[in-house]
XYZ file of N, CA and C in Angstrom:
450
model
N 6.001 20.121 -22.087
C 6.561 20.601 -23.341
C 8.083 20.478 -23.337
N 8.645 20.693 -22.637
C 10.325 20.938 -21.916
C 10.518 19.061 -22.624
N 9.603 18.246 -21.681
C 10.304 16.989 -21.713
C 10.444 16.101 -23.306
N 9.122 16.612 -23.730
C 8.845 16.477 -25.435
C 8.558 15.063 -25.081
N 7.608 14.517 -24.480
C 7.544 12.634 -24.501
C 6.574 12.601 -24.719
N 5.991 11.620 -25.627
C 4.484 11.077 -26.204
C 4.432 9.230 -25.618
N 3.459 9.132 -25.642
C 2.982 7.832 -25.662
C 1.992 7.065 -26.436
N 1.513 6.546 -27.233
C 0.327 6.207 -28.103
C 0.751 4.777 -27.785
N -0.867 4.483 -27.539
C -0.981 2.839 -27.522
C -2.316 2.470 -27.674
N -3.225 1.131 -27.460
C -3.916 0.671 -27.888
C -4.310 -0.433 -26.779
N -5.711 -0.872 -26.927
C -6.062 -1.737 -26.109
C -7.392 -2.141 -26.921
N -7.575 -3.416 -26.224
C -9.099 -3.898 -26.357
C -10.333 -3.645 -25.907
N -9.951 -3.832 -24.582
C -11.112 -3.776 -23.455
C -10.363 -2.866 -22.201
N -11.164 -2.711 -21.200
C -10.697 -2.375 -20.025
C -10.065 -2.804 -19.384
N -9.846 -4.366 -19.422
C -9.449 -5.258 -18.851
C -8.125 -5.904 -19.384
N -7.367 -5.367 -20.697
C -6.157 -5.988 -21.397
C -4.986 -4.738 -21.054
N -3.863 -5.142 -21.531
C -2.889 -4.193 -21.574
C -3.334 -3.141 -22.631
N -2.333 -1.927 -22.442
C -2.241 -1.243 -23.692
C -0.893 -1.449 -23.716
N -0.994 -1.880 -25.301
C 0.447 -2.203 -26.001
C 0.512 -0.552 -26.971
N 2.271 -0.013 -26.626
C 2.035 1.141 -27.371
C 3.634 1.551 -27.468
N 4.225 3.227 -27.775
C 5.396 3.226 -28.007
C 5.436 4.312 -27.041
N 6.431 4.512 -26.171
C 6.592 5.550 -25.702
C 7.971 6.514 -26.228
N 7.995 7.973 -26.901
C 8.577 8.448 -27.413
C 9.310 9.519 -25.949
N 10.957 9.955 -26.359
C 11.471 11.350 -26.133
C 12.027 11.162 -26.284
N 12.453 12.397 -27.076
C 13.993 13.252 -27.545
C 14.202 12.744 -28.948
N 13.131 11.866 -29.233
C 13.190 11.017 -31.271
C 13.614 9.575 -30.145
N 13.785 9.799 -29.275
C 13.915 8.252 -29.237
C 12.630 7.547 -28.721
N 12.676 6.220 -29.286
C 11.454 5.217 -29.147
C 11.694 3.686 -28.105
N 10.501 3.098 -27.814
C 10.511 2.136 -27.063
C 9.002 1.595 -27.211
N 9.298 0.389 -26.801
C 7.779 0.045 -26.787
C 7.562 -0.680 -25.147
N 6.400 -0.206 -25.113
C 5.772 -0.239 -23.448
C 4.420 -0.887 -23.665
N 4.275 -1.580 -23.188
C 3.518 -1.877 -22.304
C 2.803 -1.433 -20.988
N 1.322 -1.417 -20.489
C 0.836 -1.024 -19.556
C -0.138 -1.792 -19.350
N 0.241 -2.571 -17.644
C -1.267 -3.395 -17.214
C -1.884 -3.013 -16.088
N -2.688 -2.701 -15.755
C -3.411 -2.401 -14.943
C -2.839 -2.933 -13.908
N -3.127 -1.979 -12.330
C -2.385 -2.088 -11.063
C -3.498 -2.832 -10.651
N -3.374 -3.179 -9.155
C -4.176 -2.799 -7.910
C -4.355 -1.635 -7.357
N -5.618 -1.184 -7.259
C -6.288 0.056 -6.562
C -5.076 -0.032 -5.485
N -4.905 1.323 -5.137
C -4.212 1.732 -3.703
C -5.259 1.563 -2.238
N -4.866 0.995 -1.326
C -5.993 0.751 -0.079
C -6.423 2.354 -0.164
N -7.428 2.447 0.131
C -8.070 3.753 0.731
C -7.175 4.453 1.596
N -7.367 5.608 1.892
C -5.888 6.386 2.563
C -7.167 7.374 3.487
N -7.266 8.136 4.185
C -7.801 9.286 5.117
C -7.011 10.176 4.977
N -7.182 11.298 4.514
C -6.470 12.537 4.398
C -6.950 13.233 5.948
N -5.807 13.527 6.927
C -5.823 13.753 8.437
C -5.340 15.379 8.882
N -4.111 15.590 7.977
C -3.724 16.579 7.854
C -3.276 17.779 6.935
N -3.166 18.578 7.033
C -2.028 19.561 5.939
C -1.374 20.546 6.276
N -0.199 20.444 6.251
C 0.908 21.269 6.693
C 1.481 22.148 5.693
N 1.629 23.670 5.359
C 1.610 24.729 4.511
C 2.950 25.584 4.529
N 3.627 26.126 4.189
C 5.008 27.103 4.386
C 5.987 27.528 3.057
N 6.236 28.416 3.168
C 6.697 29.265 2.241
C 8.671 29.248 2.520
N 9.422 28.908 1.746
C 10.972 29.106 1.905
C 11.718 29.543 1.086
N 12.722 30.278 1.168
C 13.266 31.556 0.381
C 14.107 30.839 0.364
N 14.925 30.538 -1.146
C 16.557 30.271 -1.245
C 17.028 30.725 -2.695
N 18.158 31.427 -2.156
C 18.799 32.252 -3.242
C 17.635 33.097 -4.418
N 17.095 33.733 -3.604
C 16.398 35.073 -4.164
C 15.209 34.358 -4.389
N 14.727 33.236 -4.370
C 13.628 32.510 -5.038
C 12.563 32.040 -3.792
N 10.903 31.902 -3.996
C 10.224 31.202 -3.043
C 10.063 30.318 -3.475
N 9.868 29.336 -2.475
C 8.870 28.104 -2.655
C 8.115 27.726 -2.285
N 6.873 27.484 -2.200
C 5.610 26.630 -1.468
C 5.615 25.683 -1.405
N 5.292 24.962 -0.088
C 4.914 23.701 0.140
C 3.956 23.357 0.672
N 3.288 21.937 0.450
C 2.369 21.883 1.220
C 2.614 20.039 1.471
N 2.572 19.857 2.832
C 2.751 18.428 2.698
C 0.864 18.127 3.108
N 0.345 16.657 2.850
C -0.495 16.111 2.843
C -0.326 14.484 3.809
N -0.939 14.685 4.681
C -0.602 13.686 5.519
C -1.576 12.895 5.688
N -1.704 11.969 5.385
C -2.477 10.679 5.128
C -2.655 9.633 5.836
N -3.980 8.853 6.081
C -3.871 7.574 6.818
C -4.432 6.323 6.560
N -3.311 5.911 6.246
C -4.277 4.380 5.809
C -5.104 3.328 6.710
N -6.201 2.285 6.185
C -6.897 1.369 6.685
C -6.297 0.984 7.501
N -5.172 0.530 7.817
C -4.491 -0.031 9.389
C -3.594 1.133 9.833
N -4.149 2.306 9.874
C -3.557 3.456 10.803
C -2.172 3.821 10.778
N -1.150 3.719 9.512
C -0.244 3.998 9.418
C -0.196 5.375 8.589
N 0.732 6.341 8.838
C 0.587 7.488 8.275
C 1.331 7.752 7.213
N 0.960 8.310 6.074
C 2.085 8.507 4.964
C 1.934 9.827 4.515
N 2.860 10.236 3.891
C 2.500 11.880 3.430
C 3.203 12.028 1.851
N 2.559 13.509 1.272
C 2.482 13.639 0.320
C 3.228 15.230 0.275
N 4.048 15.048 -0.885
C 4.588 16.764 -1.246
C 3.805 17.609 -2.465
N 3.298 18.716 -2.211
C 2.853 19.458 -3.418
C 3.501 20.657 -2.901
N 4.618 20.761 -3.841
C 5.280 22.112 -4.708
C 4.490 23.463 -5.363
N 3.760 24.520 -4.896
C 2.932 25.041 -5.900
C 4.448 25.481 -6.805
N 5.301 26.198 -6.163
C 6.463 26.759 -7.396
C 6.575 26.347 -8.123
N 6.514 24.816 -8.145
C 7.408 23.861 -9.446
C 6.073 23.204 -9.697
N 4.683 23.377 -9.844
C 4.246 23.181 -10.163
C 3.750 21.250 -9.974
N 4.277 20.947 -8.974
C 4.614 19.686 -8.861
C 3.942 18.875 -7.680
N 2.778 17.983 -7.738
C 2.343 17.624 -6.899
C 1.837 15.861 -6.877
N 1.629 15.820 -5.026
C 2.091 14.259 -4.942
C 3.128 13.200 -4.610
N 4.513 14.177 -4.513
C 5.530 13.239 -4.515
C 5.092 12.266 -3.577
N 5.964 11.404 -3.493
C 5.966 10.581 -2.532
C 7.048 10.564 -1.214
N 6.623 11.214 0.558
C 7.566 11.596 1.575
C 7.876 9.884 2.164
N 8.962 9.751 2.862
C 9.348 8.565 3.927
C 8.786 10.244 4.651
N 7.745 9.914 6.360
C 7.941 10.222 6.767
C 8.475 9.677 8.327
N 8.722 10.405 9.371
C 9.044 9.930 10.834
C 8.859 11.032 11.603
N 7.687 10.515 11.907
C 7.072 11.400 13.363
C 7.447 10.724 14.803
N 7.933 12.151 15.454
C 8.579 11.604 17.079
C 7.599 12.254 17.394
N 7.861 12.002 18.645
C 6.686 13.438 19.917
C 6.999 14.625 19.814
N 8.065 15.181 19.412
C 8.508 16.428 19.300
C 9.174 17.147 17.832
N 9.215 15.996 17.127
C 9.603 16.051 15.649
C 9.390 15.644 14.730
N 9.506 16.215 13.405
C 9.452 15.328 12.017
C 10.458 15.281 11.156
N 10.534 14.400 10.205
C 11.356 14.570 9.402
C 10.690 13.917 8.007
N 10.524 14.737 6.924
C 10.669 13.981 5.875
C 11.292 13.795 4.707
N 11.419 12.823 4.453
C 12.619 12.428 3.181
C 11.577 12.430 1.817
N 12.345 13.157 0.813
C 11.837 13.559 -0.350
C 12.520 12.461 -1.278
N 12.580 11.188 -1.788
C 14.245 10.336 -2.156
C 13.755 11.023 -3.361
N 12.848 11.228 -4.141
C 12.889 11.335 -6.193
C 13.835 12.745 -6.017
N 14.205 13.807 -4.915
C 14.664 15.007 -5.507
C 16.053 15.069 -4.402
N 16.245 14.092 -3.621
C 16.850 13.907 -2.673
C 17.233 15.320 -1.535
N 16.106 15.451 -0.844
C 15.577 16.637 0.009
C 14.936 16.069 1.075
N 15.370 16.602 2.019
C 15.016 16.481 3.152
C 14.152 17.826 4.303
N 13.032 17.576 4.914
C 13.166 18.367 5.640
C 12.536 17.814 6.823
N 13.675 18.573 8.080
C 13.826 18.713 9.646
C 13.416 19.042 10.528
N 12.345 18.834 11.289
C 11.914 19.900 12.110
C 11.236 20.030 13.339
N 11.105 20.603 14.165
C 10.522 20.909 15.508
C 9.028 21.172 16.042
N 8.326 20.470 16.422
C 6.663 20.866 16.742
C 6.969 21.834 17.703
N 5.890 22.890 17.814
C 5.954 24.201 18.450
C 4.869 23.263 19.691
N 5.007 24.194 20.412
C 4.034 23.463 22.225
C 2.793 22.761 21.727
N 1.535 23.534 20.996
C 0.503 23.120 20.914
C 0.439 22.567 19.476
N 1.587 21.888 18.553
C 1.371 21.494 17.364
C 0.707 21.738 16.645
N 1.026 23.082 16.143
C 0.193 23.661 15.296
C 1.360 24.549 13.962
N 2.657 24.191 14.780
C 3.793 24.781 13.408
C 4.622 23.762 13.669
N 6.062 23.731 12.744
C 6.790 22.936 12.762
C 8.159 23.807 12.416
N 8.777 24.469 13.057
C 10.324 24.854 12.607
C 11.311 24.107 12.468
N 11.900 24.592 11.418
C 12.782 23.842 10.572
C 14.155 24.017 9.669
N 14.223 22.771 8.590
C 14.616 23.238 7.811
C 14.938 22.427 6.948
N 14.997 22.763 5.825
C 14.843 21.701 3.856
C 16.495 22.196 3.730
N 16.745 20.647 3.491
C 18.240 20.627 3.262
C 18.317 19.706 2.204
N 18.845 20.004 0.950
C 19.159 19.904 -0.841
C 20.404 20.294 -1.124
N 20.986 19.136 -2.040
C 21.946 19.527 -2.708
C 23.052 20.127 -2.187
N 23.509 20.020 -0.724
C 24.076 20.957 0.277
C 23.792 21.880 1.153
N 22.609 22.615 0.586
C 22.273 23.762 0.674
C 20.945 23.776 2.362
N 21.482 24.733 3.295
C 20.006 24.215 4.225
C 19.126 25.557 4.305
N 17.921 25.171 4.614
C 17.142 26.596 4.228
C 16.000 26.762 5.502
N 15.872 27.877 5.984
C 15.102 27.813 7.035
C 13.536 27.970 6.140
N 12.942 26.918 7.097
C 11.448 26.447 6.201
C 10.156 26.405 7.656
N 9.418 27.131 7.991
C 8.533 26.975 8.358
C 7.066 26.182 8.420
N 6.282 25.335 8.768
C 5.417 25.049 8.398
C 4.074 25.373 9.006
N 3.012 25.594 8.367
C 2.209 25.704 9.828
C 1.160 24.853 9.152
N 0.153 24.468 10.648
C -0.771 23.275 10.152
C -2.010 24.009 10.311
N -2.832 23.860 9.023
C -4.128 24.405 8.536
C -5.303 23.623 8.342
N -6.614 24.451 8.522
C -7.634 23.319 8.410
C -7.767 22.495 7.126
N -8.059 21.510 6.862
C -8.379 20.267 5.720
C -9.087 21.441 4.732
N -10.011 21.904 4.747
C -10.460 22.963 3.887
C -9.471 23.693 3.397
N -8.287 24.392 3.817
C -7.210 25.014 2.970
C -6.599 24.485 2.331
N -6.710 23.348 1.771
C -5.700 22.221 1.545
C -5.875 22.472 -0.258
N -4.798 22.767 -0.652
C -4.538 23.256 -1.785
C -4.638 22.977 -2.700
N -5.404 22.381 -4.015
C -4.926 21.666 -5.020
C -4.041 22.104 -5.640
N -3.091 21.135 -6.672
C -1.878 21.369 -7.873
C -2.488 21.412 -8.731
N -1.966 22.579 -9.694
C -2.940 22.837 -10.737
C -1.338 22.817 -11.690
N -0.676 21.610 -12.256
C 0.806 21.266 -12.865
C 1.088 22.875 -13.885
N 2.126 22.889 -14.154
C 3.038 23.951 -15.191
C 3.009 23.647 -16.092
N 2.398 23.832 -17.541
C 2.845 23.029 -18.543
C 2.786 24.188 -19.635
């Protein structure tokens, strides 16, 4: 509602573009949309959960750690606060650390595997600002869905 953007378009079949206009703010454009390639199949492996306080406010996170057909790992951000889920992480796993880069909100977070890898201490550093962020890793069954803000 905030962003006020519409889209209306049109197609033939399943198989053509949709030719259409995409609207916000009164302003117009016309778009086009063609169908991708499916994403390879991915294995959902992990999920990592934690709560971080900055300037009077919480936030939830939950990252989603993923594995694709040739065993490379990628991960995923869901925000419950902001209602926001999916981003897309760079991550980099060491033997003793992670780090992942958030680039759409330019956020980062830092952090330390505990002995038996099962938490990760840390910390989410934005906009200047660094915030001590905990994570801990939970079974695949807790794994949260985003249910968006709108």
């Amino acid at each position: 509602e905030k962003l006020k953007i519409t889209y209306k378009g049109s197609y033939k079949n399943r198989n053509t573009p949709v030719e259409g206009k995409f609207t916000q703010s009164g302003r117009s454009f016309d778009l086009t949309l063609k169908a991708a390639k499916p994403a390879p199949p991915t294995k959902h492996i992990e999920t990592w959960q934690g709560t971080m306080k900055a300037g009077g406010r919480s936030f939830e996170f939950q990252f989603r750690v993923l594995e694709t057909k040739d065993k490379k790992r990628k991960v995923e951000l869901d925000s419950f606060s902001e209602g926001i889920g999916g981003l897309n992480v760079d991550p980099t796993f060491k033997d003793d650390s992670v780090t992942f880069e958030v680039s759409i909100t330019k956020a980062r977070f830092e952090g330390k595997y505990n002995k038996d890898k099962t938490q990760i201490d840390g910390h989410w550093l934005q906009s200047g600002g660094k915030f001590p962020l905990t994570i801990k890793k939970v079974p695949l069954a807790k794994t949260r869905s985003i249910k968006p803000k709108r």
